[in-house]
Amino acid sequence: MSQLLNKLNNKFKKLSELEEDKKYKANNFEIMDGKFGKQIVCILDHSYKVSLPGRFSNIIDKSDIEELNEKNVFITYKGLTQIKNNQKMHNVEFSFY
């Protein structure tokens, strides 16, 4: 897995670049130190990395990462959702099979 991570180091995609309503296989999750602090990063479809929204960093810890990496996890990007005060957030759904 570490060889795959090294190949993908520079292959990041923004969540907004994902196709909406498409299920992507999450192959690996990890916690990284990013520009804005701790972030959760995952590899999708063995192709590229995406950073999950910061709110996930507040609720997912190392033991959760280990558990997620043992499961068959899919992520679906649902687009931007309007929240309070005309702000928007990325809507991401997880499914397990």
PDB file of C-alpha atoms in Angstrom:
ATOM      1  CA  MET A   1       0.000   0.000   0.000  1.00  0.00           C
ATOM      2  CA  SER A   2       2.863   2.423   0.709  1.00  0.00           C
ATOM      3  CA  GLN A   3       4.043   2.159  -2.924  1.00  0.00           C
ATOM      4  CA  LEU A   4       0.559   3.161  -4.058  1.00  0.00           C
ATOM      5  CA  LEU A   5       0.587   6.115  -1.668  1.00  0.00           C
ATOM      6  CA  ASN A   6       3.954   7.267  -3.026  1.00  0.00           C
ATOM      7  CA  LYS A   7       2.682   7.119  -6.611  1.00  0.00           C
ATOM      8  CA  LEU A   8      -0.359   9.154  -5.652  1.00  0.00           C
ATOM      9  CA  ASN A   9       1.431  11.831  -3.634  1.00  0.00           C
ATOM     10  CA  ASN A  10       0.762  14.523  -6.217  1.00  0.00           C
ATOM     11  CA  LYS A  11      -2.519  13.153  -7.577  1.00  0.00           C
ATOM     12  CA  PHE A  12      -5.006  15.021  -5.427  1.00  0.00           C
ATOM     13  CA  LYS A  13      -8.499  15.898  -6.605  1.00  0.00           C
ATOM     14  CA  LYS A  14     -10.844  18.383  -5.017  1.00  0.00           C
ATOM     15  CA  LEU A  15     -14.182  17.027  -3.841  1.00  0.00           C
ATOM     16  CA  SER A  16     -15.851  19.425  -6.262  1.00  0.00           C
ATOM     17  CA  GLU A  17     -14.038  17.660  -9.135  1.00  0.00           C
ATOM     18  CA  LEU A  18     -15.778  14.372  -8.358  1.00  0.00           C
ATOM     19  CA  GLU A  19     -18.814  13.336 -10.345  1.00  0.00           C
ATOM     20  CA  GLU A  20     -21.950  13.911  -8.293  1.00  0.00           C
ATOM     21  CA  ASP A  21     -23.964  10.860  -7.208  1.00  0.00           C
ATOM     22  CA  LYS A  22     -21.268   8.432  -8.357  1.00  0.00           C
ATOM     23  CA  LYS A  23     -20.020   5.838  -5.850  1.00  0.00           C
ATOM     24  CA  TYR A  24     -16.243   5.789  -5.525  1.00  0.00           C
ATOM     25  CA  LYS A  25     -14.436   2.893  -3.840  1.00  0.00           C
ATOM     26  CA  ALA A  26     -12.401   4.216  -0.918  1.00  0.00           C
ATOM     27  CA  ASN A  27      -9.243   2.110  -0.951  1.00  0.00           C
ATOM     28  CA  ASN A  28      -7.363   3.635   1.955  1.00  0.00           C
ATOM     29  CA  PHE A  29      -7.897   6.280   4.626  1.00  0.00           C
ATOM     30  CA  GLU A  30      -5.173   8.141   6.477  1.00  0.00           C
ATOM     31  CA  ILE A  31      -4.730  11.116   8.778  1.00  0.00           C
ATOM     32  CA  MET A  32      -2.363  13.762   7.425  1.00  0.00           C
ATOM     33  CA  ASP A  33      -1.099  17.102   8.626  1.00  0.00           C
ATOM     34  CA  GLY A  34      -2.349  19.576   6.085  1.00  0.00           C
ATOM     35  CA  LYS A  35      -2.313  23.263   5.406  1.00  0.00           C
ATOM     36  CA  PHE A  36      -5.157  23.835   7.877  1.00  0.00           C
ATOM     37  CA  GLY A  37      -4.235  21.168  10.443  1.00  0.00           C
ATOM     38  CA  LYS A  38      -5.217  17.518  10.688  1.00  0.00           C
ATOM     39  CA  GLN A  39      -7.150  16.188   7.703  1.00  0.00           C
ATOM     40  CA  ILE A  40      -8.591  12.866   6.593  1.00  0.00           C
ATOM     41  CA  VAL A  41      -7.403  11.781   3.160  1.00  0.00           C
ATOM     42  CA  CYS A  42      -8.587   8.773   1.190  1.00  0.00           C
ATOM     43  CA  ILE A  43      -7.646   7.110  -2.066  1.00  0.00           C
ATOM     44  CA  LEU A  44     -10.562   6.667  -4.447  1.00  0.00           C
ATOM     45  CA  ASP A  45     -10.733   3.947  -7.096  1.00  0.00           C
ATOM     46  CA  HIS A  46      -6.951   3.340  -6.794  1.00  0.00           C
ATOM     47  CA  SER A  47      -6.544   6.551  -8.802  1.00  0.00           C
ATOM     48  CA  TYR A  48      -6.244   9.706  -6.721  1.00  0.00           C
ATOM     49  CA  LYS A  49      -6.459  11.165  -3.242  1.00  0.00           C
ATOM     50  CA  VAL A  50      -9.148  13.452  -1.891  1.00  0.00           C
ATOM     51  CA  SER A  51      -9.243  15.360   1.372  1.00  0.00           C
ATOM     52  CA  LEU A  52     -12.483  14.995   3.252  1.00  0.00           C
ATOM     53  CA  PRO A  53     -14.071  18.149   4.682  1.00  0.00           C
ATOM     54  CA  GLY A  54     -12.578  19.367   7.948  1.00  0.00           C
ATOM     55  CA  ARG A  55     -15.628  18.344   9.970  1.00  0.00           C
ATOM     56  CA  PHE A  56     -14.603  14.697   9.484  1.00  0.00           C
ATOM     57  CA  SER A  57     -11.220  15.380  11.108  1.00  0.00           C
ATOM     58  CA  ASN A  58     -13.061  16.345  14.267  1.00  0.00           C
ATOM     59  CA  ILE A  59     -14.886  13.020  14.571  1.00  0.00           C
ATOM     60  CA  ILE A  60     -12.632  10.391  12.948  1.00  0.00           C
ATOM     61  CA  ASP A  61      -9.612   9.233  14.941  1.00  0.00           C
ATOM     62  CA  LYS A  62      -6.843   6.688  14.357  1.00  0.00           C
ATOM     63  CA  SER A  63      -8.923   3.712  15.533  1.00  0.00           C
ATOM     64  CA  ASP A  64     -11.747   4.772  13.179  1.00  0.00           C
ATOM     65  CA  ILE A  65      -9.231   4.944  10.312  1.00  0.00           C
ATOM     66  CA  GLU A  66      -8.063   1.404  11.066  1.00  0.00           C
ATOM     67  CA  GLU A  67     -11.666   0.196  11.108  1.00  0.00           C
ATOM     68  CA  LEU A  68     -12.522   1.985   7.843  1.00  0.00           C
ATOM     69  CA  ASN A  69      -9.477   0.471   6.135  1.00  0.00           C
ATOM     70  CA  GLU A  70     -10.702  -3.016   7.051  1.00  0.00           C
ATOM     71  CA  LYS A  71     -14.122  -2.480   5.476  1.00  0.00           C
ATOM     72  CA  ASN A  72     -15.484  -2.193   1.966  1.00  0.00           C
ATOM     73  CA  VAL A  73     -16.243   1.554   1.934  1.00  0.00           C
ATOM     74  CA  PHE A  74     -17.715   3.669  -0.838  1.00  0.00           C
ATOM     75  CA  ILE A  75     -17.969   7.453  -0.916  1.00  0.00           C
ATOM     76  CA  THR A  76     -20.587   9.356  -2.898  1.00  0.00           C
ATOM     77  CA  TYR A  77     -20.146  13.073  -3.471  1.00  0.00           C
ATOM     78  CA  LYS A  78     -23.574  14.732  -3.398  1.00  0.00           C
ATOM     79  CA  GLY A  79     -22.433  18.264  -4.275  1.00  0.00           C
ATOM     80  CA  LEU A  80     -22.675  21.463  -2.279  1.00  0.00           C
ATOM     81  CA  THR A  81     -25.515  21.850   0.197  1.00  0.00           C
ATOM     82  CA  GLN A  82     -26.854  25.171   1.462  1.00  0.00           C
ATOM     83  CA  ILE A  83     -26.563  25.592   5.219  1.00  0.00           C
ATOM     84  CA  LYS A  84     -27.233  28.551   7.508  1.00  0.00           C
ATOM     85  CA  ASN A  85     -26.230  32.134   6.676  1.00  0.00           C
ATOM     86  CA  ASN A  86     -25.907  31.442   2.918  1.00  0.00           C
ATOM     87  CA  GLN A  87     -22.926  29.175   3.562  1.00  0.00           C
ATOM     88  CA  LYS A  88     -22.415  25.923   1.698  1.00  0.00           C
ATOM     89  CA  MET A  89     -20.803  22.637   2.635  1.00  0.00           C
ATOM     90  CA  HIS A  90     -19.691  19.582   0.673  1.00  0.00           C
ATOM     91  CA  ASN A  91     -22.203  16.769   1.114  1.00  0.00           C
ATOM     92  CA  VAL A  92     -20.444  13.399   1.278  1.00  0.00           C
ATOM     93  CA  GLU A  93     -22.125  10.049   1.940  1.00  0.00           C
ATOM     94  CA  PHE A  94     -20.467   6.854   3.104  1.00  0.00           C
ATOM     95  CA  SER A  95     -21.792   3.390   2.332  1.00  0.00           C
ATOM     96  CA  PHE A  96     -20.482   0.028   3.490  1.00  0.00           C
ATOM     97  CA  TYR A  97     -20.794  -3.291   1.688  1.00  0.00           C
TER      98      TYR A  97
END
